[in-house]
């Protein structure tokens, strides 16, 4: 069955099914033998989807909700520890590919980060610990009882994700702080995933936002990676002679990314929450 809610499927059962499928996928990747970086990416994507849907299912989980939340949080932290060096290296390569300025030494940065990645063995270290946490999540989710009000839960989940994203955008626009931009990105990705899995049951003016939300989430993600790269360069003990030029280049690219993000956000979150909720009908 496709990884979305079917047109005639019970929505409550479908939500539980989607979580079970993503947990199984993540555990299969953790036990797999492919490139660690690719496995890490797939597990992280699955974990994000699981967390999004479990926030919707929280009322159905009852007392188990907090345990599941803690397990997912711990798994996410373990994966972040192994993902961040990969993201920083990718960010440096992206900047080197698009930079129009010479003499900023990005080739040296990329070479140094690649050497670090070879020692780091991106993604390999935490897999066993994460699998243990995911097994616990799988046990808790399998115990979710039937007769879930899936229509009400999904509608409220989408409404909350929209409200949270709109508020996070306003906060980020005021502060321009990296943690606030990151919080906005998480809300954007939550809304996008809920629309994607429910697209067969949602009105067209809601589902048409999915591709724009992906663009927005990708833009904010690249901005976050550039921020991590700037921090690593600034704190590096090696002291690259072109450091100030490198940081200036990163700042310029972040400004462009954030301008694009806020322009997209202004369109996506234009409707006031009450008006958005009135259009939120599930079939």
CSV table of N, CA and C in Angstrom, one decimal, residues 179-279:
chain,number,residue,atom,x,y,z
A,179,UNK,N,18.5,29.4,15.7
A,179,UNK,CA,17.6,28.5,16.4
A,179,UNK,C,16.1,28.8,16.0
A,180,UNK,N,15.7,30.0,15.8
A,180,UNK,CA,14.4,30.4,15.5
A,180,UNK,C,14.1,30.0,14.0
A,181,UNK,N,15.1,30.1,13.1
A,181,UNK,CA,14.9,29.7,11.7
A,181,UNK,C,14.8,28.2,11.7
A,182,UNK,N,15.5,27.5,12.5
A,182,UNK,CA,15.5,26.0,12.6
A,182,UNK,C,14.1,25.6,13.1
A,183,UNK,N,13.6,26.2,14.1
A,183,UNK,CA,12.3,25.9,14.6
A,183,UNK,C,11.2,26.1,13.6
A,184,UNK,N,11.3,27.1,12.8
A,184,UNK,CA,10.4,27.3,11.7
A,184,UNK,C,10.5,26.2,10.7
A,185,UNK,N,11.7,25.8,10.3
A,185,UNK,CA,11.9,24.7,9.4
A,185,UNK,C,11.2,23.5,9.8
A,186,UNK,N,11.3,23.1,11.1
A,186,UNK,CA,10.7,21.9,11.6
A,186,UNK,C,9.1,22.0,11.5
A,187,UNK,N,8.6,23.1,11.8
A,187,UNK,CA,7.1,23.3,11.6
A,187,UNK,C,6.7,23.2,10.2
A,188,UNK,N,7.5,23.8,9.3
A,188,UNK,CA,7.2,23.7,7.8
A,188,UNK,C,7.2,22.2,7.4
A,189,UNK,N,8.2,21.5,7.8
A,189,UNK,CA,8.3,20.1,7.4
A,189,UNK,C,7.2,19.2,8.0
A,190,UNK,N,6.7,19.5,9.2
A,190,UNK,CA,5.6,18.8,9.8
A,190,UNK,C,4.3,19.1,8.9
A,191,UNK,N,4.1,20.3,8.6
A,191,UNK,CA,2.9,20.6,7.8
A,191,UNK,C,3.0,19.9,6.4
A,192,UNK,N,4.1,20.0,5.8
A,192,UNK,CA,4.3,19.4,4.5
A,192,UNK,C,4.0,17.9,4.5
A,193,UNK,N,4.5,17.2,5.5
A,193,UNK,CA,4.3,15.7,5.6
A,193,UNK,C,2.9,15.4,5.9
A,194,UNK,N,2.2,16.1,6.7
A,194,UNK,CA,0.8,15.8,7.0
A,194,UNK,C,-0.1,16.0,5.7
A,195,UNK,N,0.3,17.1,5.0
A,195,UNK,CA,-0.5,17.3,3.7
A,195,UNK,C,-0.2,16.2,2.7
A,196,UNK,N,1.1,15.8,2.7
A,196,UNK,CA,1.5,14.8,1.7
A,196,UNK,C,0.7,13.4,2.0
A,197,UNK,N,0.7,13.0,3.3
A,197,UNK,CA,0.1,11.7,3.5
A,197,UNK,C,-1.4,11.8,3.5
A,198,UNK,N,-2.0,13.0,3.6
A,198,UNK,CA,-3.5,13.2,3.6
A,198,UNK,C,-4.0,13.7,2.3
A,199,UNK,N,-3.2,13.8,1.3
A,199,UNK,CA,-3.6,14.6,0.1
A,199,UNK,C,-4.8,14.0,-0.6
A,200,UNK,N,-5.1,12.7,-0.5
A,200,UNK,CA,-6.2,12.1,-1.2
A,200,UNK,C,-7.5,12.5,-0.4
A,201,UNK,N,-7.4,13.0,0.8
A,201,UNK,CA,-8.6,13.3,1.6
A,201,UNK,C,-8.7,14.8,1.9
A,202,UNK,N,-7.8,15.6,1.3
A,202,UNK,CA,-7.8,17.1,1.6
A,202,UNK,C,-8.3,17.9,0.4
A,203,UNK,N,-8.8,19.1,0.5
A,203,UNK,CA,-9.2,19.9,-0.6
A,203,UNK,C,-8.0,20.4,-1.4
A,204,UNK,N,-8.1,20.7,-2.7
A,204,UNK,CA,-7.0,21.0,-3.5
A,204,UNK,C,-6.3,22.3,-3.1
A,205,UNK,N,-7.0,23.3,-2.5
A,205,UNK,CA,-6.2,24.5,-2.1
A,205,UNK,C,-5.3,24.2,-0.9
A,206,UNK,N,-5.5,23.1,-0.2
A,206,UNK,CA,-4.5,22.7,0.8
A,206,UNK,C,-3.4,21.9,0.2
A,207,UNK,N,-3.7,20.9,-0.6
A,207,UNK,CA,-2.7,20.0,-1.1
A,207,UNK,C,-1.7,20.7,-2.1
A,208,UNK,N,-2.2,21.8,-2.7
A,208,UNK,CA,-1.3,22.5,-3.7
A,208,UNK,C,-0.1,23.2,-3.0
A,209,UNK,N,-0.2,23.3,-1.6
A,209,UNK,CA,0.9,23.9,-0.9
A,209,UNK,C,2.1,22.9,-0.7
A,210,UNK,N,1.9,21.6,-1.0
A,210,UNK,CA,3.0,20.7,-0.6
A,210,UNK,C,4.3,21.0,-1.3
A,211,UNK,N,4.3,21.3,-2.6
A,211,UNK,CA,5.6,21.5,-3.3
A,211,UNK,C,6.2,22.8,-2.8
A,212,UNK,N,5.4,23.8,-2.5
A,212,UNK,CA,6.0,25.1,-2.0
A,212,UNK,C,6.6,24.9,-0.6
A,213,UNK,N,5.9,24.1,0.2
A,213,UNK,CA,6.5,23.8,1.5
A,213,UNK,C,7.8,23.0,1.4
A,214,UNK,N,7.9,22.1,0.4
A,214,UNK,CA,9.2,21.4,0.2
A,214,UNK,C,10.3,22.4,-0.1
A,215,UNK,N,10.0,23.3,-1.0
A,215,UNK,CA,11.0,24.3,-1.4
A,215,UNK,C,11.4,25.2,-0.2
A,216,UNK,N,10.4,25.6,0.6
A,216,UNK,CA,10.7,26.4,1.8
A,216,UNK,C,11.5,25.6,2.8
A,217,UNK,N,11.2,24.3,3.0
A,217,UNK,CA,11.9,23.5,4.0
A,217,UNK,C,13.4,23.3,3.5
A,218,UNK,N,13.6,23.0,2.2
A,218,UNK,CA,14.9,22.8,1.6
A,218,UNK,C,15.7,24.1,1.8
A,219,UNK,N,15.1,25.3,1.5
A,219,UNK,CA,15.8,26.5,1.6
A,219,UNK,C,16.3,26.8,3.0
A,220,UNK,N,15.4,26.6,4.0
A,220,UNK,CA,15.7,26.8,5.4
A,220,UNK,C,16.8,25.7,5.9
A,221,UNK,N,16.7,24.5,5.3
A,221,UNK,CA,17.7,23.5,5.6
A,221,UNK,C,19.1,23.9,5.2
A,222,UNK,N,19.2,24.4,3.9
A,222,UNK,CA,20.5,24.9,3.4
A,222,UNK,C,21.0,26.0,4.3
A,223,UNK,N,20.1,26.9,4.7
A,223,UNK,CA,20.5,28.0,5.5
A,223,UNK,C,21.1,27.5,6.8
A,224,UNK,N,20.5,26.5,7.4
A,224,UNK,CA,20.9,25.9,8.7
A,224,UNK,C,22.3,25.3,8.5
A,225,UNK,N,22.5,24.6,7.4
A,225,UNK,CA,23.8,24.0,7.1
A,225,UNK,C,24.9,25.0,6.9
A,226,UNK,N,24.6,26.1,6.3
A,226,UNK,CA,25.6,27.2,6.1
A,226,UNK,C,25.9,27.8,7.5
A,227,UNK,N,24.9,27.9,8.4
A,227,UNK,CA,25.2,28.4,9.7
A,227,UNK,C,26.1,27.5,10.5
A,228,UNK,N,26.0,26.2,10.4
A,228,UNK,CA,26.9,25.3,11.0
A,228,UNK,C,28.3,25.4,10.5
A,229,UNK,N,28.4,25.6,9.1
A,229,UNK,CA,29.7,25.7,8.5
A,229,UNK,C,30.4,27.0,9.0
A,230,UNK,N,29.6,28.1,9.1
A,230,UNK,CA,30.2,29.3,9.6
A,230,UNK,C,30.8,29.2,11.0
A,231,UNK,N,30.0,28.5,11.8
A,231,UNK,CA,30.4,28.3,13.2
A,231,UNK,C,31.6,27.5,13.3
A,232,UNK,N,31.7,26.4,12.5
A,232,UNK,CA,32.9,25.5,12.5
A,232,UNK,C,34.1,26.3,12.1
A,233,UNK,N,34.0,27.1,11.0
A,233,UNK,CA,35.1,27.8,10.5
A,233,UNK,C,35.6,28.8,11.5
A,234,UNK,N,34.6,29.5,12.1
A,234,UNK,CA,35.0,30.6,13.1
A,234,UNK,C,35.7,30.0,14.3
A,235,UNK,N,35.4,28.7,14.7
A,235,UNK,CA,36.0,28.1,15.9
A,235,UNK,C,37.2,27.2,15.6
A,236,UNK,N,37.5,27.1,14.3
A,236,UNK,CA,38.6,26.2,13.9
A,236,UNK,C,39.9,26.7,14.4
A,237,UNK,N,40.7,25.8,15.0
A,237,UNK,CA,42.0,26.3,15.6
A,237,UNK,C,43.1,26.5,14.4
A,238,UNK,N,42.8,26.1,13.2
A,238,UNK,CA,43.7,26.2,12.1
A,238,UNK,C,43.9,27.6,11.6
A,239,UNK,N,42.9,28.4,11.8
A,239,UNK,CA,43.0,29.8,11.4
A,239,UNK,C,43.3,30.0,9.9
A,240,UNK,N,42.3,29.7,9.0
A,240,UNK,CA,42.5,29.9,7.6
A,240,UNK,C,42.7,31.4,7.3
A,241,UNK,N,43.7,31.7,6.5
A,241,UNK,CA,44.0,33.2,6.2
A,241,UNK,C,42.9,33.9,5.5
A,242,UNK,N,42.0,33.1,4.9
A,242,UNK,CA,40.8,33.8,4.2
A,242,UNK,C,39.6,33.6,5.0
A,243,UNK,N,39.7,33.5,6.3
A,243,UNK,CA,38.5,33.2,7.1
A,243,UNK,C,37.5,34.3,7.0
A,244,UNK,N,37.8,35.6,7.1
A,244,UNK,CA,36.9,36.7,7.0
A,244,UNK,C,36.1,36.7,5.7
A,245,UNK,N,36.9,36.4,4.6
A,245,UNK,CA,36.2,36.3,3.3
A,245,UNK,C,35.2,35.2,3.2
A,246,UNK,N,35.6,34.1,3.8
A,246,UNK,CA,34.7,32.9,3.8
A,246,UNK,C,33.5,33.2,4.6
A,247,UNK,N,33.6,33.8,5.8
A,247,UNK,CA,32.4,34.1,6.6
A,247,UNK,C,31.6,35.1,5.9
A,248,UNK,N,32.2,36.1,5.2
A,248,UNK,CA,31.4,37.1,4.5
A,248,UNK,C,30.6,36.4,3.4
A,249,UNK,N,31.2,35.5,2.7
A,249,UNK,CA,30.5,34.8,1.6
A,249,UNK,C,29.3,34.0,2.1
A,250,UNK,N,29.6,33.3,3.2
A,250,UNK,CA,28.5,32.5,3.9
A,250,UNK,C,27.3,33.4,4.3
A,251,UNK,N,27.7,34.6,4.9
A,251,UNK,CA,26.6,35.5,5.3
A,251,UNK,C,25.8,36.0,4.1
A,252,UNK,N,26.5,36.3,3.0
A,252,UNK,CA,25.8,36.8,1.8
A,252,UNK,C,24.8,35.7,1.3
A,253,UNK,N,25.2,34.5,1.3
A,253,UNK,CA,24.4,33.4,0.8
A,253,UNK,C,23.2,33.1,1.8
A,254,UNK,N,23.5,33.3,3.0
A,254,UNK,CA,22.4,33.1,4.0
A,254,UNK,C,21.4,34.2,3.9
A,255,UNK,N,21.8,35.4,3.6
A,255,UNK,CA,20.9,36.5,3.4
A,255,UNK,C,20.0,36.2,2.2
A,256,UNK,N,20.5,35.7,1.1
A,256,UNK,CA,19.7,35.4,0.0
A,256,UNK,C,18.7,34.2,0.3
A,257,UNK,N,19.2,33.2,1.0
A,257,UNK,CA,18.3,32.1,1.3
A,257,UNK,C,17.2,32.5,2.2
A,258,UNK,N,17.5,33.4,3.2
A,258,UNK,CA,16.5,33.8,4.1
A,258,UNK,C,15.5,34.7,3.5
A,259,UNK,N,15.9,35.6,2.5
A,259,UNK,CA,15.0,36.4,1.8
A,259,UNK,C,14.0,35.6,1.0
A,260,UNK,N,14.6,34.5,0.4
A,260,UNK,CA,13.7,33.6,-0.4
A,260,UNK,C,12.7,32.9,0.5
A,261,UNK,N,13.2,32.5,1.7
A,261,UNK,CA,12.4,31.8,2.6
A,261,UNK,C,11.2,32.6,3.1
A,262,UNK,N,11.5,33.9,3.4
A,262,UNK,CA,10.4,34.8,4.0
A,262,UNK,C,9.4,35.1,2.9
A,263,UNK,N,9.9,35.2,1.6
A,263,UNK,CA,9.0,35.5,0.5
A,263,UNK,C,8.1,34.3,0.3
A,264,UNK,N,8.6,33.1,0.4
A,264,UNK,CA,7.8,31.9,0.2
A,264,UNK,C,6.8,31.8,1.4
A,265,UNK,N,7.3,32.1,2.6
A,265,UNK,CA,6.5,32.0,3.8
A,265,UNK,C,5.3,33.0,3.8
A,266,UNK,N,5.6,34.2,3.3
A,266,UNK,CA,4.5,35.2,3.2
A,266,UNK,C,3.3,34.7,2.4
A,267,UNK,N,3.6,33.9,1.4
A,267,UNK,CA,2.5,33.3,0.5
A,267,UNK,C,1.8,32.1,1.2
A,268,UNK,N,2.7,31.3,1.7
A,268,UNK,CA,2.1,30.0,2.3
A,268,UNK,C,1.3,30.3,3.6
A,269,UNK,N,1.7,31.3,4.4
A,269,UNK,CA,1.1,31.5,5.6
A,269,UNK,C,0.2,32.8,5.6
A,270,UNK,N,-0.2,33.2,4.4
A,270,UNK,CA,-0.9,34.4,4.3
A,270,UNK,C,-2.3,34.4,5.0
A,271,UNK,N,-3.0,33.3,4.9
A,271,UNK,CA,-4.3,33.1,5.6
A,271,UNK,C,-4.2,33.1,7.1
A,272,UNK,N,-5.1,33.8,7.7
A,272,UNK,CA,-5.1,33.7,9.2
A,272,UNK,C,-5.5,32.3,9.6
A,273,UNK,N,-5.1,31.8,10.7
A,273,UNK,CA,-5.4,30.5,11.1
A,273,UNK,C,-6.8,30.1,11.1
A,274,UNK,N,-7.7,31.0,11.5
A,274,UNK,CA,-9.1,30.7,11.5
A,274,UNK,C,-9.6,30.4,10.1
A,275,UNK,N,-9.2,31.3,9.1
A,275,UNK,CA,-9.6,31.1,7.8
A,275,UNK,C,-9.0,29.8,7.2
A,276,UNK,N,-7.8,29.5,7.5
A,276,UNK,CA,-7.1,28.2,7.1
A,276,UNK,C,-7.9,27.1,7.6
A,277,UNK,N,-8.3,27.1,8.9
A,277,UNK,CA,-9.0,26.0,9.5
A,277,UNK,C,-10.4,25.8,8.8
A,278,UNK,N,-11.0,26.8,8.4
A,278,UNK,CA,-12.4,26.7,7.7
A,278,UNK,C,-12.3,25.9,6.4
A,279,UNK,N,-11.1,26.0,5.8
A,279,UNK,CA,-10.9,25.3,4.5
A,279,UNK,C,-10.4,23.9,4.7
